[in-house]
Amino acid sequence: MTRASLGRMNKRAMNFYAGPAALPLAALERARDELVDFDGTGMSLMEHSHRGPAYDVVHREALSLIRELMGVPESYHVLLLQGGARQQFAMIPMNLLHPGKSADYVVTGNWGRQALGEAKLLGEARAAANTEQEGGTFHAVPTELDLDPDAAYLHLTSNNTLFGTQWASYPETGGVPLIADMTSDMISRPIDVSRFGLIYAGAQKNLGPAGVTVVIVRKDLVEGARKDIPNVFRYASFAAKDSLWNTPPTFPIYMLRNTLDVIKEQGGAAGMAKLSEKKSGLLYERLDAHPDFFRSPVGQASRSLVNVVFRLPTPELEQAFLAAAAERSMIGLKGHRIVGGIRASLYNHVQLEWVEALGDLMDTFRAKHG
Ligand SMILES: *Cc1c(COP(=O)(O)O)cnc(C)c1O
């Protein structure tokens, strides 16, 4: 190993970006070691056919790790798609919003609003709750929903990446399939997949790099889905071919597999949940102890364990805090432009030590400026 690469590794950034986000070092090092010569084949995995045996092993491992880590029942497909979470905003109504039906959406922020907007381009869709206020401040998870008992489905955003709010538990929907955008919290805690009709996530926050989207969908919904749409947007196309209907994003799926392997080693979804509680607890405990200095705009019941959002007394202090953080190799802490302030994203691969270092900075910064 060269001196330069050692130097770089000693200075691994403490990455709090909202996504793409930190990956496990072990997953990256595995990729580095295998990048040019995959498994003694004399070529990179990126150069292998997606129909060949070398890639096939990786593909099936990624699929089975998702099944295992999320406890996905046999009655569900696991699909690996492209187009990100936003493509799902469109594919869900294209496939599942039949003519004459209406779909329900819970709008708790920009992602839910955009998902509803896409559905409205394709058919009937309405808000079953909307906690967005003018000016885009903070959107609590609603306690009451105005559900249409005949809705094609109910869509919600399990974690509100921008605003730092998260559903602590999911609503009962009776016979209406529950659909969740879990882009920012998939496999960050155990869930009961059987309560959902469809779950999806762009991988780039908790599960791997950008370029692959995980979709878990009940088989009967795929069977009953619309057939009068282009094949590239049909869940059925991918379900019938184990997500090898066309060329999948082989390298992102390889990185997904490496990352899922690390998650499994670290105790799976339960291990991730413990870690998330610990990491977010370190920050919320400081917000609660010093509300005169750190303002949390999120109500207790809606607090996210993966995106902790807070304000300091003035924008100038926020700037100074971000600068002090950058000096210590802590990056990605600037709040989303709609919200301002500070946002610490604590996804699966954000190390506990990084969050401890951030907590220390909060203490010293408050001691100096409070
Ligand atoms: C990041 C994010 C998205 C956008 O994902 P893309 O893969 O960029 O389309 C959608 N929903 C949620 C909840 C997100 O956090």
Coordinates of C-alpha atoms and ligand atoms in Angstrom, one line a residue:
M1 CA 0.0 0.0 0.0
T2 CA 1.3 3.4 -0.9
R3 CA 2.0 6.1 1.7
A4 CA -0.6 8.3 0.0
S5 CA -3.4 5.8 0.3
L6 CA -2.5 5.1 4.0
G7 CA -2.6 8.8 4.6
R8 CA -6.1 8.9 3.1
M9 CA -7.3 6.0 5.1
N10 CA -6.1 7.5 8.4
K11 CA -8.3 10.5 7.6
R12 CA -11.5 8.9 6.8
A13 CA -14.1 11.7 7.0
M14 CA -16.9 11.5 9.5
N15 CA -19.6 11.6 7.0
F16 CA -23.1 12.9 8.1
Y17 CA -24.4 13.5 4.6
A18 CA -28.1 12.9 4.0
G19 CA -27.5 10.7 0.9
P20 CA -25.5 9.3 -0.7
A21 CA -24.1 8.5 2.7
A22 CA -21.4 6.7 4.5
L23 CA -20.7 3.1 3.5
P24 CA -19.0 0.5 5.8
L25 CA -15.2 0.6 5.4
A26 CA -15.2 -3.2 5.2
A27 CA -17.5 -3.1 2.2
L28 CA -15.4 -0.5 0.4
E29 CA -12.1 -2.4 1.1
R30 CA -13.6 -5.6 -0.2
A31 CA -14.5 -3.8 -3.4
R32 CA -11.0 -2.3 -3.6
D33 CA -9.5 -5.8 -3.2
E34 CA -11.7 -7.3 -5.9
L35 CA -12.0 -4.3 -8.2
V36 CA -9.7 -5.4 -11.0
D37 CA -9.8 -9.1 -10.6
F38 CA -13.0 -10.5 -9.3
D39 CA -12.7 -13.9 -7.7
G40 CA -9.7 -15.0 -9.9
T41 CA -11.6 -14.5 -13.1
G42 CA -9.1 -12.1 -14.6
M43 CA -11.7 -9.3 -15.0
S44 CA -13.6 -6.9 -12.9
L45 CA -17.2 -7.8 -11.9
M46 CA -18.2 -4.7 -13.9
E47 CA -16.9 -6.5 -17.0
H48 CA -18.9 -9.7 -16.4
S49 CA -22.1 -10.6 -18.1
H50 CA -25.1 -10.1 -16.0
R51 CA -26.1 -13.6 -17.2
G52 CA -22.8 -15.2 -16.2
P53 CA -22.1 -17.4 -13.2
A54 CA -19.7 -14.8 -11.4
Y55 CA -22.4 -12.1 -11.3
D56 CA -25.2 -14.5 -10.7
V57 CA -23.8 -15.5 -7.3
V58 CA -23.6 -11.9 -6.2
H59 CA -27.1 -11.1 -7.5
R60 CA -28.7 -14.0 -5.7
E61 CA -26.8 -13.2 -2.5
A62 CA -28.1 -9.6 -2.5
L63 CA -31.7 -10.8 -3.0
S64 CA -31.4 -13.5 -0.3
L65 CA -29.7 -11.1 2.2
I66 CA -32.6 -8.7 1.9
R67 CA -35.1 -11.6 2.5
E68 CA -33.1 -12.7 5.5
L69 CA -32.4 -9.3 7.1
M70 CA -36.0 -8.1 6.6
G71 CA -37.8 -11.4 7.2
V72 CA -39.5 -11.1 3.8
P73 CA -42.3 -13.8 3.5
E74 CA -42.5 -16.1 0.5
S75 CA -45.6 -14.3 -0.6
Y76 CA -43.5 -11.2 -1.6
H77 CA -41.1 -10.5 -4.4
V78 CA -37.8 -8.8 -3.8
L79 CA -36.9 -6.6 -6.8
L80 CA -33.7 -4.7 -7.6
L81 CA -34.6 -1.8 -9.9
Q82 CA -33.1 1.4 -11.3
G83 CA -34.5 5.0 -11.4
G84 CA -34.2 5.7 -7.6
A85 CA -37.1 6.3 -5.2
R86 CA -38.5 8.8 -7.5
Q87 CA -39.1 6.3 -10.2
Q88 CA -41.2 4.4 -7.6
F89 CA -43.3 7.6 -7.1
A90 CA -44.4 6.9 -10.7
M91 CA -44.2 3.1 -10.9
I92 CA -46.5 2.6 -7.9
P93 CA -49.5 4.4 -9.5
M94 CA -48.7 3.1 -13.0
N95 CA -49.0 -0.5 -11.7
L96 CA -51.4 -0.3 -8.8
L97 CA -53.8 2.6 -9.4
H98 CA -56.5 1.1 -11.6
P99 CA -58.9 3.2 -13.5
G100 CA -62.0 4.0 -11.3
K101 CA -59.9 3.7 -8.1
S102 CA -58.3 6.4 -6.0
A103 CA -55.1 6.3 -4.0
D104 CA -54.5 7.8 -0.6
Y105 CA -51.2 9.6 0.4
V106 CA -50.0 10.8 3.7
V107 CA -48.1 14.0 3.1
T108 CA -45.6 14.7 5.9
G109 CA -43.1 16.6 3.8
N110 CA -41.7 17.1 0.4
W111 CA -41.2 13.4 -0.5
G112 CA -44.8 12.5 0.2
R113 CA -46.0 15.6 -1.6
Q114 CA -44.0 14.7 -4.7
A115 CA -45.2 11.1 -4.6
L116 CA -48.8 12.4 -4.5
G117 CA -48.1 14.8 -7.4
E118 CA -46.8 11.9 -9.6
A119 CA -49.9 9.8 -8.8
K120 CA -52.2 12.7 -9.8
L121 CA -50.6 12.8 -13.2
L122 CA -51.8 9.2 -13.7
G123 CA -55.1 9.0 -11.9
E124 CA -57.2 9.8 -8.9
A125 CA -55.2 10.5 -5.7
R126 CA -55.8 12.4 -2.6
A127 CA -54.1 13.3 0.7
A128 CA -55.3 11.2 3.7
A129 CA -53.5 13.6 5.9
N130 CA -51.3 16.6 5.2
T131 CA -49.1 18.0 8.0
E132 CA -47.2 20.3 5.7
Q133 CA -47.7 24.0 6.5
E134 CA -47.1 27.0 4.3
G135 CA -43.5 27.9 4.4
G136 CA -42.4 24.3 4.9
T137 CA -41.6 24.1 8.6
F138 CA -42.0 20.9 10.6
H139 CA -44.3 18.1 9.7
A140 CA -45.3 15.9 12.5
V141 CA -46.4 12.3 11.9
P142 CA -50.2 12.5 11.9
T143 CA -52.2 10.8 14.6
E144 CA -55.4 10.9 12.5
L145 CA -55.9 9.7 9.0
D146 CA -58.9 10.3 6.7
L147 CA -58.7 6.9 5.0
D148 CA -60.7 6.0 2.0
P149 CA -61.7 2.3 2.7
D150 CA -61.8 1.6 -1.0
A151 CA -58.4 3.2 -1.8
A152 CA -56.1 1.4 -4.2
Y153 CA -53.4 1.8 -1.5
L154 CA -52.2 4.2 1.2
H155 CA -48.7 5.6 0.7
L156 CA -46.6 7.1 3.4
T157 CA -43.0 8.2 3.9
S158 CA -41.6 6.2 6.9
N159 CA -38.8 8.7 7.6
N160 CA -38.9 12.3 6.6
T161 CA -35.3 12.8 5.6
L162 CA -35.4 16.6 5.4
F163 CA -37.4 17.4 8.5
G164 CA -36.2 14.7 10.8
T165 CA -39.5 13.1 11.5
Q166 CA -40.3 9.3 11.5
W167 CA -43.2 7.1 12.1
A168 CA -42.7 5.2 15.3
S169 CA -45.3 2.7 14.3
Y170 CA -47.4 2.3 11.2
P171 CA -51.2 2.9 10.9
E172 CA -53.8 0.2 10.5
T173 CA -55.3 0.3 7.0
G174 CA -57.7 -2.6 7.0
G175 CA -57.8 -4.2 3.6
V176 CA -56.1 -1.2 1.9
P177 CA -52.5 -2.1 0.9
L178 CA -50.0 0.0 2.9
I179 CA -47.1 1.3 0.8
A180 CA -44.0 2.9 2.4
D181 CA -41.1 4.9 1.0
M182 CA -38.4 3.7 3.3
T183 CA -35.5 5.3 1.4
S184 CA -34.0 6.8 4.5
D185 CA -34.7 4.1 7.1
M186 CA -34.8 0.6 5.4
I187 CA -33.1 -2.0 7.6
S188 CA -32.5 0.6 10.3
R189 CA -35.0 -1.2 12.5
P190 CA -36.9 -4.5 12.4
I191 CA -40.3 -4.2 10.7
D192 CA -43.1 -6.7 10.0
V193 CA -43.1 -6.9 6.2
S194 CA -46.4 -8.7 6.2
R195 CA -48.2 -5.5 7.2
F196 CA -47.2 -3.9 3.9
G197 CA -48.3 -4.2 0.3
L198 CA -45.1 -2.6 -1.0
I199 CA -41.9 -1.2 0.5
Y200 CA -39.2 0.6 -1.4
A201 CA -35.9 2.4 -0.9
G202 CA -33.2 3.9 -3.0
A203 CA -30.1 2.2 -1.6
Q204 CA -27.9 5.3 -1.2
K205 CA -28.8 6.1 2.4
N206 CA -28.7 2.9 4.4
L207 CA -28.0 0.0 2.0
G208 CA -25.3 0.8 -0.5
P209 CA -24.4 3.3 -3.3
A210 CA -26.8 5.2 -5.6
G211 CA -28.0 3.3 -8.6
V212 CA -30.1 0.5 -7.3
T213 CA -33.6 0.6 -5.7
V214 CA -34.9 -2.2 -3.5
V215 CA -38.7 -3.0 -3.9
I216 CA -40.5 -5.5 -1.8
V217 CA -44.0 -6.2 -3.1
R218 CA -46.8 -8.6 -2.4
K219 CA -47.0 -11.2 -5.2
D220 CA -50.8 -10.8 -5.6
L221 CA -50.5 -7.1 -6.1
V222 CA -48.0 -7.7 -9.0
E223 CA -50.3 -10.3 -10.5
G224 CA -53.3 -7.9 -10.3
A225 CA -51.3 -4.9 -11.6
R226 CA -52.1 -3.0 -14.7
K227 CA -50.8 -4.6 -17.9
D228 CA -51.4 -1.6 -20.2
I229 CA -48.2 0.1 -19.3
P230 CA -44.7 -0.1 -20.9
N231 CA -42.9 -3.3 -19.8
V232 CA -39.9 -1.4 -18.4
F233 CA -42.3 0.0 -15.7
R234 CA -44.1 -3.2 -14.9
Y235 CA -43.1 -4.9 -11.6
A236 CA -44.2 -8.1 -13.3
S237 CA -41.4 -7.9 -15.9
F238 CA -38.7 -7.9 -13.2
A239 CA -40.5 -10.3 -10.9
A240 CA -40.7 -12.9 -13.6
K241 CA -37.0 -12.8 -14.2
D242 CA -35.5 -12.3 -10.7
S243 CA -34.7 -8.7 -11.6
L244 CA -32.7 -9.9 -14.6
W245 CA -35.3 -8.8 -17.2
N246 CA -32.8 -6.3 -18.6
T247 CA -29.2 -5.5 -17.6
P248 CA -29.3 -4.6 -13.9
P249 CA -26.9 -2.1 -12.3
T250 CA -24.4 -4.9 -11.5
F251 CA -21.8 -2.8 -9.6
P252 CA -24.3 -1.1 -7.3
I253 CA -25.9 -4.5 -6.6
Y254 CA -22.4 -5.9 -5.8
M255 CA -21.9 -3.0 -3.3
L256 CA -25.4 -3.6 -1.9
R257 CA -24.4 -7.2 -1.3
N258 CA -21.2 -6.1 0.4
T259 CA -23.0 -3.7 2.6
L260 CA -25.8 -6.1 3.5
D261 CA -23.1 -8.6 4.5
V262 CA -21.7 -6.1 7.0
I263 CA -25.2 -5.3 8.3
K264 CA -25.7 -9.0 8.9
E265 CA -22.4 -9.3 10.8
Q266 CA -23.5 -6.4 13.0
G267 CA -26.7 -8.0 14.1
G268 CA -29.1 -7.3 11.2
A269 CA -32.0 -5.0 11.6
A270 CA -32.1 -5.4 15.4
G271 CA -28.4 -4.5 15.6
M272 CA -29.0 -1.5 13.4
A273 CA -31.9 -0.4 15.6
K274 CA -29.8 -0.6 18.8
L275 CA -27.1 1.5 17.1
S276 CA -29.6 4.0 15.8
E277 CA -31.1 4.5 19.2
K278 CA -27.7 4.9 20.8
K279 CA -26.5 7.4 18.1
S280 CA -29.7 9.5 18.0
G281 CA -29.9 9.4 21.8
L282 CA -26.5 11.0 22.2
L283 CA -27.7 14.0 20.2
Y284 CA -31.3 14.2 21.5
E285 CA -30.1 14.1 25.1
R286 CA -28.1 17.2 24.4
L287 CA -31.0 19.0 22.7
D288 CA -33.2 18.1 25.7
A289 CA -30.7 19.2 28.3
H290 CA -30.0 22.6 26.7
P291 CA -33.2 23.8 24.9
D292 CA -32.0 27.4 25.4
F293 CA -29.1 26.8 23.1
F294 CA -30.1 23.8 20.9
R295 CA -33.6 24.1 19.5
S296 CA -35.3 20.9 18.2
P297 CA -38.2 21.8 16.0
V298 CA -39.5 18.2 16.0
G299 CA -42.1 17.0 18.6
Q300 CA -41.0 14.1 20.8
A301 CA -43.5 11.7 19.2
S302 CA -42.2 12.3 15.7
R303 CA -38.5 12.3 16.3
S304 CA -36.4 10.5 13.7
L305 CA -33.7 8.1 14.8
V306 CA -31.8 8.6 11.5
N307 CA -32.0 12.3 10.7
V308 CA -31.5 14.6 13.8
V309 CA -32.4 18.2 12.9
F310 CA -31.6 21.1 15.2
R311 CA -31.1 24.9 15.3
L312 CA -28.6 27.1 17.2
P313 CA -29.5 30.5 18.6
T314 CA -28.5 32.4 15.4
P315 CA -27.6 31.7 11.8
E316 CA -24.1 33.0 12.5
L317 CA -23.6 30.5 15.3
E318 CA -24.8 27.8 12.9
Q319 CA -22.2 28.8 10.4
A320 CA -19.5 28.8 13.0
F321 CA -20.7 25.4 14.2
L322 CA -20.4 23.9 10.7
A323 CA -17.0 25.4 10.3
A324 CA -15.8 24.0 13.6
A325 CA -17.2 20.6 12.6
A326 CA -15.4 20.7 9.2
E327 CA -12.1 21.4 11.0
R328 CA -12.6 18.1 12.8
S329 CA -13.4 16.2 9.5
M330 CA -17.1 16.2 10.2
I331 CA -18.9 16.8 7.0
G332 CA -22.5 16.9 5.6
L333 CA -24.0 18.6 8.7
K334 CA -25.7 21.5 7.0
G335 CA -29.5 21.3 7.2
H336 CA -31.5 21.1 4.0
R337 CA -32.0 24.5 2.4
I338 CA -35.7 24.4 3.0
V339 CA -35.1 23.9 6.8
G340 CA -31.8 25.5 7.5
G341 CA -29.8 24.8 10.7
I342 CA -28.0 21.5 11.4
R343 CA -29.0 18.0 10.3
A344 CA -27.0 15.0 11.4
S345 CA -27.9 12.0 9.3
L346 CA -27.1 8.9 11.3
Y347 CA -27.8 6.1 8.8
N348 CA -26.6 2.5 9.3
H349 CA -23.0 3.1 8.5
V350 CA -22.4 6.3 10.4
Q351 CA -20.0 5.1 13.1
L352 CA -20.9 5.5 16.8
E353 CA -17.5 7.2 17.4
W354 CA -18.3 9.9 14.8
V355 CA -21.5 10.7 16.7
E356 CA -19.7 10.8 20.0
A357 CA -17.2 13.2 18.4
L358 CA -20.2 15.3 17.3
G359 CA -21.6 15.3 20.8
D360 CA -18.3 16.4 22.2
L361 CA -18.3 19.3 19.7
M362 CA -21.8 20.3 20.7
D363 CA -20.6 20.4 24.3
T364 CA -17.5 22.5 23.7
F365 CA -19.3 24.8 21.3
R366 CA -22.1 25.4 23.7
A367 CA -19.6 26.0 26.6
K368 CA -17.9 28.6 24.5
H369 CA -20.9 30.4 23.0
G370 CA -23.8 29.6 25.3
Ligands
LIG1 C1 -33.6 10.5 -0.7 C2 -35.1 10.2 -0.7 C3 -35.8 10.1 -1.9 C4 -35.2 10.4 -3.2 O1 -34.5 9.2 -3.7 P1 -33.9 9.1 -5.2 O2 -33.4 7.8 -5.2 O3 -33.0 10.2 -5.3 O4 -35.1 9.3 -6.1 C5 -37.1 9.7 -1.8 N1 -37.7 9.5 -0.6 C6 -37.0 9.6 0.5 C7 -37.7 9.4 1.8 C8 -35.7 10.0 0.6 O5 -35.0 10.1 1.7

